[in-house]
mmCIF file of C-alpha atoms in Angstrom:
data_model
loop_
_atom_site.group_PDB
_atom_site.id
_atom_site.type_symbol
_atom_site.label_atom_id
_atom_site.label_comp_id
_atom_site.label_asym_id
_atom_site.label_seq_id
_atom_site.Cartn_x
_atom_site.Cartn_y
_atom_site.Cartn_z
ATOM 1 C CA UNK M 1 96.270 -92.380 77.467
ATOM 2 C CA UNK M 2 92.924 -93.222 75.914
ATOM 3 C CA UNK M 3 90.409 -93.896 78.697
ATOM 4 C CA UNK M 4 88.827 -97.342 78.673
ATOM 5 C CA UNK M 5 85.645 -98.093 76.800
ATOM 6 C CA UNK M 6 82.680 -97.677 79.092
ATOM 7 C CA UNK M 7 80.130 -100.637 79.387
ATOM 8 C CA UNK M 8 76.616 -100.116 79.903
ATOM 9 C CA UNK M 9 73.861 -102.473 81.130
ATOM 10 C CA UNK M 10 70.698 -101.625 79.121
ATOM 11 C CA UNK M 11 68.385 -104.486 79.648
ATOM 12 C CA UNK M 12 67.388 -106.987 82.476
ATOM 13 C CA UNK M 13 65.341 -110.259 82.412
ATOM 14 C CA UNK M 14 64.579 -112.840 84.986
ATOM 15 C CA UNK M 15 62.615 -115.998 85.708
ATOM 16 C CA UNK M 16 62.963 -117.115 89.449
ATOM 17 C CA UNK M 17 60.906 -119.019 91.916
ATOM 18 C CA UNK M 18 58.884 -115.820 92.427
ATOM 19 C CA UNK M 19 57.707 -116.205 88.937
ATOM 20 C CA UNK M 20 58.496 -114.482 85.477
ATOM 21 C CA UNK M 21 59.953 -111.059 85.361
ATOM 22 C CA UNK M 22 62.451 -108.661 87.103
ATOM 23 C CA UNK M 23 59.725 -106.873 88.928
ATOM 24 C CA UNK M 24 58.559 -110.153 90.576
ATOM 25 C CA UNK M 25 62.040 -110.848 91.788
ATOM 26 C CA UNK M 26 62.578 -107.332 93.050
ATOM 27 C CA UNK M 27 59.199 -107.111 94.903
ATOM 28 C CA UNK M 28 59.523 -110.509 96.476
ATOM 29 C CA UNK M 29 62.894 -109.585 97.797
ATOM 30 C CA UNK M 30 61.680 -106.359 99.179
ATOM 31 C CA UNK M 31 58.603 -107.952 100.821
ATOM 32 C CA UNK M 32 60.826 -110.465 102.471
ATOM 33 C CA UNK M 33 59.068 -113.338 100.789
ATOM 34 C CA UNK M 34 60.548 -116.804 100.532
ATOM 35 C CA UNK M 35 60.851 -118.454 97.204
ATOM 36 C CA UNK M 36 61.555 -121.888 98.660
ATOM 37 C CA UNK M 37 58.967 -124.727 98.837
ATOM 38 C CA UNK M 38 58.558 -128.523 98.965
ATOM 39 C CA UNK M 39 60.019 -129.939 95.801
ATOM 40 C CA UNK M 40 57.545 -132.111 93.911
ATOM 41 C CA UNK M 41 58.382 -132.135 90.217
ATOM 42 C CA UNK M 42 59.375 -135.743 90.359
ATOM 43 C CA UNK M 43 59.694 -138.582 92.904
ATOM 44 C CA UNK M 44 62.747 -137.805 95.144
ATOM 45 C CA UNK M 45 63.272 -141.495 95.695
ATOM 46 C CA UNK M 46 63.962 -141.159 99.478
ATOM 47 C CA UNK M 47 66.517 -138.320 99.117
ATOM 48 C CA UNK M 48 66.856 -136.436 102.404
ATOM 49 C CA UNK M 49 66.875 -133.089 100.540
ATOM 50 C CA UNK M 50 63.296 -132.123 99.846
ATOM 51 C CA UNK M 51 63.058 -128.328 99.592
ATOM 52 C CA UNK M 52 64.247 -125.913 96.966
ATOM 53 C CA UNK M 53 63.409 -123.032 94.745
ATOM 54 C CA UNK M 54 61.095 -124.865 92.215
ATOM 55 C CA UNK M 55 59.475 -122.828 89.402
ATOM 56 C CA UNK M 56 55.759 -123.777 88.911
ATOM 57 C CA UNK M 57 53.354 -123.051 86.227
ATOM 58 C CA UNK M 58 55.784 -121.389 83.984
ATOM 59 C CA UNK M 59 55.215 -121.345 80.226
ATOM 60 C CA UNK M 60 57.890 -119.415 78.303
ATOM 61 C CA UNK M 61 56.582 -117.019 75.591
ATOM 62 C CA UNK M 62 56.839 -118.440 72.175
ATOM 63 C CA UNK M 63 57.034 -117.161 68.538
ATOM 64 C CA UNK M 64 55.557 -118.530 65.330
ATOM 65 C CA UNK M 65 57.035 -121.805 64.208
ATOM 66 C CA UNK M 66 59.375 -122.099 67.239
ATOM 67 C CA UNK M 67 60.045 -125.668 68.394
ATOM 68 C CA UNK M 68 59.079 -126.650 71.958
ATOM 69 C CA UNK M 69 61.788 -125.828 74.458
ATOM 70 C CA UNK M 70 63.295 -127.906 77.327
ATOM 71 C CA UNK M 71 62.844 -126.567 80.758
ATOM 72 C CA UNK M 72 66.273 -125.043 81.215
ATOM 73 C CA UNK M 73 66.266 -123.378 77.773
ATOM 74 C CA UNK M 74 62.777 -122.187 78.408
ATOM 75 C CA UNK M 75 63.772 -120.198 81.594
ATOM 76 C CA UNK M 76 66.783 -118.739 79.630
ATOM 77 C CA UNK M 77 64.576 -117.946 76.637
ATOM 78 C CA UNK M 78 61.889 -115.995 78.846
ATOM 79 C CA UNK M 79 64.548 -114.088 80.722
ATOM 80 C CA UNK M 80 66.424 -113.124 77.333
ATOM 81 C CA UNK M 81 63.146 -111.748 75.794
ATOM 82 C CA UNK M 82 62.473 -109.546 78.734
ATOM 83 C CA UNK M 83 65.988 -108.056 78.640
ATOM 84 C CA UNK M 84 65.751 -107.544 74.813
ATOM 85 C CA UNK M 85 62.483 -105.782 75.147
ATOM 86 C CA UNK M 86 63.813 -103.410 77.781
ATOM 87 C CA UNK M 87 66.930 -102.703 75.933
ATOM 88 C CA UNK M 88 65.386 -102.178 72.423
ATOM 89 C CA UNK M 89 67.410 -102.298 69.232
ATOM 90 C CA UNK M 90 67.984 -104.975 66.776
ATOM 91 C CA UNK M 91 69.771 -108.193 67.129
ATOM 92 C CA UNK M 92 71.917 -108.352 63.940
ATOM 93 C CA UNK M 93 74.897 -107.214 66.034
ATOM 94 C CA UNK M 94 74.104 -108.911 69.169
ATOM 95 C CA UNK M 95 76.345 -111.584 70.657
ATOM 96 C CA UNK M 96 75.571 -114.015 73.420
ATOM 97 C CA UNK M 97 77.467 -115.399 76.458
ATOM 98 C CA UNK M 98 75.584 -118.279 78.435
ATOM 99 C CA UNK M 99 76.432 -119.637 81.846
ATOM 100 C CA UNK M 100 75.098 -122.734 83.483
ATOM 101 C CA UNK M 101 75.991 -125.639 85.703
ATOM 102 C CA UNK M 102 73.930 -128.267 84.229
ATOM 103 C CA UNK M 103 72.779 -126.907 80.734
ATOM 104 C CA UNK M 104 69.680 -128.595 79.356
ATOM 105 C CA UNK M 105 70.179 -131.900 81.438
ATOM 106 C CA UNK M 106 66.529 -132.238 81.941
ATOM 107 C CA UNK M 107 66.108 -132.986 78.242
ATOM 108 C CA UNK M 108 69.019 -135.411 78.109
ATOM 109 C CA UNK M 109 67.416 -137.242 81.127
ATOM 110 C CA UNK M 110 64.284 -137.664 79.008
ATOM 111 C CA UNK M 111 66.274 -139.295 76.326
ATOM 112 C CA UNK M 112 68.060 -141.649 78.669
ATOM 113 C CA UNK M 113 64.548 -142.750 80.185
ATOM 114 C CA UNK M 114 63.294 -143.389 76.557
ATOM 115 C CA UNK M 115 60.784 -140.472 76.819
ATOM 116 C CA UNK M 116 62.443 -138.567 74.014
ATOM 117 C CA UNK M 117 64.753 -139.467 70.916
ATOM 118 C CA UNK M 118 68.277 -140.527 71.488
ATOM 119 C CA UNK M 119 69.205 -137.272 69.565
ATOM 120 C CA UNK M 120 67.997 -135.361 72.631
ATOM 121 C CA UNK M 121 71.086 -136.327 74.417
ATOM 122 C CA UNK M 122 72.853 -133.556 72.610
ATOM 123 C CA UNK M 123 71.189 -131.255 75.081
ATOM 124 C CA UNK M 124 73.559 -132.456 77.661
ATOM 125 C CA UNK M 125 76.247 -130.437 75.761
ATOM 126 C CA UNK M 126 76.570 -127.082 77.378
ATOM 127 C CA UNK M 127 76.438 -125.229 74.063
ATOM 128 C CA UNK M 128 73.094 -126.702 72.989
ATOM 129 C CA UNK M 129 71.277 -123.971 74.684
ATOM 130 C CA UNK M 130 73.593 -121.349 73.298
ATOM 131 C CA UNK M 131 72.964 -122.329 69.785
ATOM 132 C CA UNK M 132 69.125 -122.625 70.374
ATOM 133 C CA UNK M 133 69.075 -119.113 71.922
ATOM 134 C CA UNK M 134 71.304 -117.598 69.256
ATOM 135 C CA UNK M 135 69.155 -119.052 66.448
ATOM 136 C CA UNK M 136 65.806 -118.394 67.952
ATOM 137 C CA UNK M 137 66.654 -114.783 68.735
ATOM 138 C CA UNK M 138 68.442 -114.295 65.321
ATOM 139 C CA UNK M 139 71.536 -112.989 67.036
ATOM 140 C CA UNK M 140 74.230 -111.977 64.581
ATOM 141 C CA UNK M 141 77.165 -111.510 66.837
ATOM 142 C CA UNK M 142 79.687 -113.889 68.540
ATOM 143 C CA UNK M 143 78.824 -116.565 70.948
ATOM 144 C CA UNK M 144 80.486 -118.198 73.930
ATOM 145 C CA UNK M 145 79.419 -120.864 76.536
ATOM 146 C CA UNK M 146 80.834 -120.803 80.142
ATOM 147 C CA UNK M 147 80.320 -123.415 82.879
ATOM 148 C CA UNK M 148 82.159 -122.126 86.062
ATOM 149 C CA UNK M 149 80.009 -123.630 88.793
ATOM 150 C CA UNK M 150 78.190 -121.130 91.047
ATOM 151 C CA UNK M 151 80.230 -118.211 89.703
ATOM 152 C CA UNK M 152 79.175 -118.923 86.207
ATOM 153 C CA UNK M 153 76.991 -115.971 85.350
ATOM 154 C CA UNK M 154 79.068 -113.417 87.209
ATOM 155 C CA UNK M 155 82.111 -114.596 85.279
ATOM 156 C CA UNK M 156 80.125 -114.450 82.088
ATOM 157 C CA UNK M 157 79.375 -110.762 82.632
ATOM 158 C CA UNK M 158 83.133 -110.328 83.238
ATOM 159 C CA UNK M 159 83.877 -112.245 80.050
ATOM 160 C CA UNK M 160 81.229 -110.236 77.998
ATOM 161 C CA UNK M 161 82.512 -107.003 79.335
ATOM 162 C CA UNK M 162 86.165 -107.940 78.309
ATOM 163 C CA UNK M 163 85.022 -108.818 74.821
ATOM 164 C CA UNK M 164 83.126 -105.451 74.400
ATOM 165 C CA UNK M 165 86.150 -103.540 75.678
ATOM 166 C CA UNK M 166 88.435 -105.490 73.255
ATOM 167 C CA UNK M 167 86.305 -104.483 70.287
ATOM 168 C CA UNK M 168 85.262 -108.181 69.606
ATOM 169 C CA UNK M 169 81.607 -107.419 69.863
ATOM 170 C CA UNK M 170 79.355 -104.310 69.933
ATOM 171 C CA UNK M 171 76.494 -105.599 72.265
ATOM 172 C CA UNK M 172 76.253 -108.814 74.213
ATOM 173 C CA UNK M 173 73.291 -110.674 75.826
ATOM 174 C CA UNK M 174 74.561 -112.518 78.979
ATOM 175 C CA UNK M 175 72.393 -115.393 80.180
ATOM 176 C CA UNK M 176 72.745 -117.464 83.184
ATOM 177 C CA UNK M 177 70.388 -120.376 83.736
ATOM 178 C CA UNK M 178 69.726 -123.896 85.288
ATOM 179 C CA UNK M 179 66.787 -126.264 85.853
ATOM 180 C CA UNK M 180 66.497 -128.791 88.553
ATOM 181 C CA UNK M 181 66.483 -132.349 87.191
ATOM 182 C CA UNK M 182 66.636 -135.827 88.846
ATOM 183 C CA UNK M 183 70.508 -136.092 88.138
ATOM 184 C CA UNK M 184 71.151 -132.508 89.219
ATOM 185 C CA UNK M 185 69.143 -132.880 92.461
ATOM 186 C CA UNK M 186 70.855 -136.256 93.258
ATOM 187 C CA UNK M 187 74.356 -134.732 92.744
ATOM 188 C CA UNK M 188 73.478 -131.531 94.768
ATOM 189 C CA UNK M 189 72.141 -133.676 97.626
ATOM 190 C CA UNK M 190 75.272 -135.838 97.621
ATOM 191 C CA UNK M 191 77.462 -132.774 98.330
ATOM 192 C CA UNK M 192 76.012 -132.499 101.790
ATOM 193 C CA UNK M 193 75.736 -128.720 101.785
ATOM 194 C CA UNK M 194 71.822 -128.482 101.801
ATOM 195 C CA UNK M 195 70.101 -127.617 104.905
ATOM 196 C CA UNK M 196 66.755 -129.239 106.139
ATOM 197 C CA UNK M 197 65.915 -125.897 107.653
ATOM 198 C CA UNK M 198 66.195 -122.411 105.889
ATOM 199 C CA UNK M 199 69.034 -120.611 104.242
ATOM 200 C CA UNK M 200 70.437 -118.381 107.052
ATOM 201 C CA UNK M 201 73.162 -116.236 105.517
ATOM 202 C CA UNK M 202 75.884 -115.141 108.203
ATOM 203 C CA UNK M 203 73.587 -116.362 111.099
ATOM 204 C CA UNK M 204 75.363 -118.264 113.863
ATOM 205 C CA UNK M 205 73.010 -121.181 113.448
ATOM 206 C CA UNK M 206 73.372 -121.469 109.633
ATOM 207 C CA UNK M 207 73.258 -125.005 108.613
ATOM 208 C CA UNK M 208 73.502 -124.886 104.775
ATOM 209 C CA UNK M 209 72.051 -123.774 101.552
ATOM 210 C CA UNK M 210 69.042 -124.695 99.321
ATOM 211 C CA UNK M 211 69.190 -124.795 95.601
ATOM 212 C CA UNK M 212 66.749 -123.272 93.049
ATOM 213 C CA UNK M 213 66.230 -122.875 89.413
ATOM 214 C CA UNK M 214 65.710 -120.037 86.950
ATOM 215 C CA UNK M 215 67.476 -117.634 84.646
ATOM 216 C CA UNK M 216 68.698 -114.132 84.400
ATOM 217 C CA UNK M 217 69.645 -111.994 81.316
ATOM 218 C CA UNK M 218 71.587 -108.751 81.178
ATOM 219 C CA UNK M 219 72.206 -106.874 78.007
ATOM 220 C CA UNK M 220 75.711 -105.134 77.792
ATOM 221 C CA UNK M 221 76.737 -102.483 75.350
ATOM 222 C CA UNK M 222 79.812 -100.401 74.559
ATOM 223 C CA UNK M 223 79.197 -96.774 75.173
ATOM 224 C CA UNK M 224 79.676 -95.715 71.503
ATOM 225 C CA UNK M 225 77.203 -98.266 70.346
ATOM 226 C CA UNK M 226 74.511 -97.390 72.914
ATOM 227 C CA UNK M 227 74.979 -93.745 72.165
ATOM 228 C CA UNK M 228 74.712 -94.114 68.502
ATOM 229 C CA UNK M 229 71.379 -96.089 68.626
ATOM 230 C CA UNK M 230 69.940 -93.992 71.375
ATOM 231 C CA UNK M 231 69.979 -96.588 74.028
ATOM 232 C CA UNK M 232 69.088 -95.909 77.720
ATOM 233 C CA UNK M 233 71.596 -97.242 80.276
ATOM 234 C CA UNK M 234 70.451 -98.644 83.478
ATOM 235 C CA UNK M 235 74.040 -98.777 85.131
ATOM 236 C CA UNK M 236 77.696 -98.903 84.352
ATOM 237 C CA UNK M 237 79.422 -102.246 84.669
ATOM 238 C CA UNK M 238 82.601 -100.450 85.763
ATOM 239 C CA UNK M 239 84.743 -103.168 87.089
ATOM 240 C CA UNK M 240 85.088 -106.898 86.909
ATOM 241 C CA UNK M 241 87.437 -109.787 87.631
ATOM 242 C CA UNK M 242 87.547 -113.507 87.570
ATOM 243 C CA UNK M 243 89.913 -116.064 89.029
ATOM 244 C CA UNK M 244 90.507 -119.641 90.204
ATOM 245 C CA UNK M 245 92.428 -120.166 93.360
ATOM 246 C CA UNK M 246 92.840 -124.021 92.836
ATOM 247 C CA UNK M 247 92.489 -124.670 96.504
ATOM 248 C CA UNK M 248 89.993 -127.290 96.804
ATOM 249 C CA UNK M 249 87.090 -129.004 94.924
ATOM 250 C CA UNK M 250 84.473 -127.582 97.406
ATOM 251 C CA UNK M 251 85.932 -125.733 100.366
ATOM 252 C CA UNK M 252 87.076 -122.148 100.295
ATOM 253 C CA UNK M 253 90.691 -121.294 101.257
ATOM 254 C CA UNK M 254 91.492 -119.449 104.326
ATOM 255 C CA UNK M 255 89.835 -116.173 104.697
ATOM 256 C CA UNK M 256 88.181 -116.732 101.187
ATOM 257 C CA UNK M 257 91.508 -115.369 99.673
ATOM 258 C CA UNK M 258 90.238 -116.054 95.994
ATOM 259 C CA UNK M 259 87.095 -114.001 96.578
ATOM 260 C CA UNK M 260 89.144 -111.148 98.166
ATOM 261 C CA UNK M 261 91.404 -111.145 95.223
ATOM 262 C CA UNK M 262 88.704 -110.841 92.580
ATOM 263 C CA UNK M 263 86.868 -108.120 94.556
ATOM 264 C CA UNK M 264 90.111 -106.174 94.959
ATOM 265 C CA UNK M 265 90.968 -106.454 91.332
ATOM 266 C CA UNK M 266 87.336 -105.505 90.190
ATOM 267 C CA UNK M 267 87.554 -102.212 92.303
ATOM 268 C CA UNK M 268 91.014 -101.415 91.030
ATOM 269 C CA UNK M 269 89.876 -102.244 87.391
ATOM 270 C CA UNK M 270 87.082 -99.626 87.927
ATOM 271 C CA UNK M 271 89.820 -97.143 88.848
ATOM 272 C CA UNK M 272 88.395 -96.940 92.355
ATOM 273 C CA UNK M 273 89.314 -97.831 95.949
ATOM 274 C CA UNK M 274 87.640 -99.952 98.597
ATOM 275 C CA UNK M 275 86.717 -96.742 100.112
ATOM 276 C CA UNK M 276 84.337 -95.956 97.133
ATOM 277 C CA UNK M 277 82.136 -99.063 97.640
ATOM 278 C CA UNK M 278 78.919 -98.327 99.372
ATOM 279 C CA UNK M 279 77.269 -101.715 99.428
ATOM 280 C CA UNK M 280 78.112 -105.383 98.854
ATOM 281 C CA UNK M 281 75.799 -108.077 97.521
ATOM 282 C CA UNK M 282 77.404 -111.151 99.069
ATOM 283 C CA UNK M 283 77.622 -114.663 97.872
ATOM 284 C CA UNK M 284 76.174 -115.689 101.216
ATOM 285 C CA UNK M 285 75.228 -119.394 100.824
ATOM 286 C CA UNK M 286 74.360 -120.014 104.397
ATOM 287 C CA UNK M 287 77.105 -122.707 104.764
ATOM 288 C CA UNK M 288 79.446 -122.318 107.828
ATOM 289 C CA UNK M 289 82.534 -122.259 105.768
ATOM 290 C CA UNK M 290 81.282 -119.813 103.107
ATOM 291 C CA UNK M 291 79.760 -117.217 105.246
ATOM 292 C CA UNK M 292 82.700 -117.116 107.799
ATOM 293 C CA UNK M 293 85.527 -116.953 105.138
ATOM 294 C CA UNK M 294 83.502 -114.378 102.915
ATOM 295 C CA UNK M 295 83.141 -112.140 106.063
ATOM 296 C CA UNK M 296 86.870 -112.439 106.658
ATOM 297 C CA UNK M 297 87.492 -111.585 102.965
ATOM 298 C CA UNK M 298 85.491 -108.502 103.312
ATOM 299 C CA UNK M 299 87.200 -107.500 106.545
ATOM 300 C CA UNK M 300 90.673 -107.961 104.785
ATOM 301 C CA UNK M 301 89.571 -105.905 101.918
ATOM 302 C CA UNK M 302 87.736 -103.002 103.656
ATOM 303 C CA UNK M 303 89.348 -103.006 107.072
ATOM 304 C CA UNK M 304 87.574 -101.704 110.038
ATOM 305 C CA UNK M 305 84.895 -100.210 107.711
ATOM 306 C CA UNK M 306 83.694 -103.654 106.837
ATOM 307 C CA UNK M 307 81.783 -103.768 109.977
ATOM 308 C CA UNK M 308 79.734 -100.682 108.787
ATOM 309 C CA UNK M 309 79.325 -101.527 105.137
ATOM 310 C CA UNK M 310 75.862 -102.614 104.245
ATOM 311 C CA UNK M 311 75.738 -106.190 103.085
ATOM 312 C CA UNK M 312 72.761 -108.335 101.763
ATOM 313 C CA UNK M 313 72.598 -111.967 100.824
ATOM 314 C CA UNK M 314 69.703 -112.817 98.445
ATOM 315 C CA UNK M 315 69.970 -116.535 98.754
ATOM 316 C CA UNK M 316 68.228 -116.378 102.083
ATOM 317 C CA UNK M 317 65.133 -115.588 100.147
ATOM 318 C CA UNK M 318 65.370 -116.968 96.686
ATOM 319 C CA UNK M 319 67.817 -119.933 97.287
ATOM 320 C CA UNK M 320 70.997 -120.757 95.346
ATOM 321 C CA UNK M 321 70.183 -120.276 91.658
ATOM 322 C CA UNK M 322 73.347 -122.280 90.502
ATOM 323 C CA UNK M 323 74.438 -120.956 87.158
ATOM 324 C CA UNK M 324 72.057 -118.080 87.317
ATOM 325 C CA UNK M 325 73.000 -117.052 90.856
ATOM 326 C CA UNK M 326 75.783 -114.472 90.212
ATOM 327 C CA UNK M 327 73.721 -112.848 87.377
ATOM 328 C CA UNK M 328 70.649 -112.563 89.604
ATOM 329 C CA UNK M 329 72.756 -111.009 92.399
ATOM 330 C CA UNK M 330 74.222 -108.613 89.919
ATOM 331 C CA UNK M 331 70.779 -107.673 88.638
ATOM 332 C CA UNK M 332 69.664 -106.980 92.266
ATOM 333 C CA UNK M 333 72.756 -104.822 92.772
ATOM 334 C CA UNK M 334 71.834 -102.695 89.800
ATOM 335 C CA UNK M 335 68.256 -102.243 91.092
ATOM 336 C CA UNK M 336 69.426 -101.231 94.561
ATOM 337 C CA UNK M 337 71.856 -98.853 92.960
ATOM 338 C CA UNK M 338 68.986 -97.328 90.851
ATOM 339 C CA UNK M 339 66.273 -97.445 93.604
ATOM 340 C CA UNK M 340 68.353 -96.545 96.646
ATOM 341 C CA UNK M 341 67.038 -99.522 98.495
ATOM 342 C CA UNK M 342 68.815 -102.641 99.781
ATOM 343 C CA UNK M 343 66.526 -105.720 100.121
ATOM 344 C CA UNK M 344 66.815 -107.526 103.586
ATOM 345 C CA UNK M 345 68.448 -110.976 104.183
ATOM 346 C CA UNK M 346 65.850 -113.399 105.187
ATOM 347 C CA UNK M 347 66.020 -115.744 108.234
ATOM 348 C CA UNK M 348 68.807 -113.925 110.020
ATOM 349 C CA UNK M 349 68.225 -114.172 113.951
ATOM 350 C CA UNK M 350 71.530 -114.719 115.701
ATOM 351 C CA UNK M 351 74.712 -112.656 114.953
ATOM 352 C CA UNK M 352 77.885 -114.744 114.448
ATOM 353 C CA UNK M 353 80.623 -112.978 116.481
ATOM 354 C CA UNK M 354 83.122 -114.349 113.942
ATOM 355 C CA UNK M 355 81.323 -113.001 110.896
ATOM 356 C CA UNK M 356 81.137 -109.410 111.525
ATOM 357 C CA UNK M 357 79.071 -107.740 108.748
ATOM 358 C CA UNK M 358 76.446 -105.001 108.687
ATOM 359 C CA UNK M 359 73.810 -107.324 107.347
ATOM 360 C CA UNK M 360 70.538 -105.716 106.144
ATOM 361 C CA UNK M 361 67.843 -107.575 107.814
ATOM 362 C CA UNK M 362 64.141 -107.177 108.844
ATOM 363 C CA UNK M 363 63.044 -104.683 106.326
ATOM 364 C CA UNK M 364 64.604 -102.912 103.200
ATOM 365 C CA UNK M 365 67.103 -100.161 103.979
ATOM 366 C CA UNK M 366 66.995 -96.977 102.092
ATOM 367 C CA UNK M 367 70.412 -95.561 101.425
ATOM 368 C CA UNK M 368 72.104 -93.400 98.740
ATOM 369 C CA UNK M 369 74.352 -95.691 96.604
ATOM 370 C CA UNK M 370 77.051 -94.672 94.192
ATOM 371 C CA UNK M 371 79.015 -97.921 93.919
ATOM 372 C CA UNK M 372 77.783 -101.650 94.493
ATOM 373 C CA UNK M 373 80.028 -104.722 94.466
ATOM 374 C CA UNK M 374 78.474 -108.198 93.916
ATOM 375 C CA UNK M 375 80.668 -111.174 94.895
ATOM 376 C CA UNK M 376 80.239 -114.654 93.590
ATOM 377 C CA UNK M 377 82.151 -117.996 94.286
ATOM 378 C CA UNK M 378 81.878 -121.568 93.205
ATOM 379 C CA UNK M 379 83.164 -125.120 93.662
ATOM 380 C CA UNK M 380 86.623 -125.824 92.051
ATOM 381 C CA UNK M 381 87.855 -122.344 93.307
ATOM 382 C CA UNK M 382 86.051 -120.318 90.724
ATOM 383 C CA UNK M 383 85.562 -116.777 91.807
ATOM 384 C CA UNK M 384 84.092 -113.657 90.169
ATOM 385 C CA UNK M 385 83.218 -110.092 91.123
ATOM 386 C CA UNK M 386 81.379 -107.174 89.327
ATOM 387 C CA UNK M 387 81.063 -103.701 90.360
ATOM 388 C CA UNK M 388 78.413 -101.280 89.146
ATOM 389 C CA UNK M 389 78.100 -97.437 89.224
ATOM 390 C CA UNK M 390 75.199 -95.124 88.164
ATOM 391 C CA UNK M 391 74.450 -94.510 84.459
#
């Protein structure tokens, strides 16, 4: 039997509440800095939710003759350029998969308010940013647009890897992004999942999540293409899985059965067993339901070993990055794998006896890693998991 085509990650890019660049994200997490602040981009109109991961003072890099970019596309553009620069190589054969919850809704809002031409309403279509990125970056490969709630960019990585393995593309740029706008913020507040305190993943006194904006970009390549052009892999995307449990619009099923399923299939698809996994980057939203059921899913998957398996939850520091969340957490998983360091989970004070996980807290944990699993989940029953091993 012919072995499956190997998929390499060769470039990373990020724009987060810490600022522009992957290194700012990584160092902010390692130092235990919070990316959350009081939200002041626009008048909140009396909404109870007032804190989030707002990006301030960011100007995306431009190219000669390039038109002005809306906020969301600007984040995606900046992350894409960083990933492309690290990966090197041309763009003639490069495809694109984007993932977002709200797309360029910020530009559509301007049109509705009479601050932009009515044609700007087209930005509300999810594929508008996809087309703008593909044209601006002169990408010659296939494109796809996904919107799968908070599992979107992890699912985009899985979709991109499947396209590469099927021979439908040679190289793919996977971009997850979102910007906080009036409409988006109002909708997120109405869900009643936001805390007025801090995001406290897996803490007994957790009270909800806080939403952020930004973008991630990861460049994927087939092994033969990477070798032929002399590319330098950062990690192998060895396993992946997506699914939809169809259980409820917002609530997870008992014991996060959908998450357990995609994590199990991602591991099996990599030709590995749960015993091979050294570390899990959890979805960890800081909501009562998510953290408890995710801990139960880990217990069901890893058995007694789950209580000794190092887990981190980046949302405690940087907030919930919506369409970019899964991709950012996959990126952090790759950095942990390469550096042998797991960033701490912020704001953890009181263990929850029902959510028994070995949460990395207080300070980074130095540990030798050979296999890292990143779990993502979203409203509507969307689930995705990706697994990385060393290059």
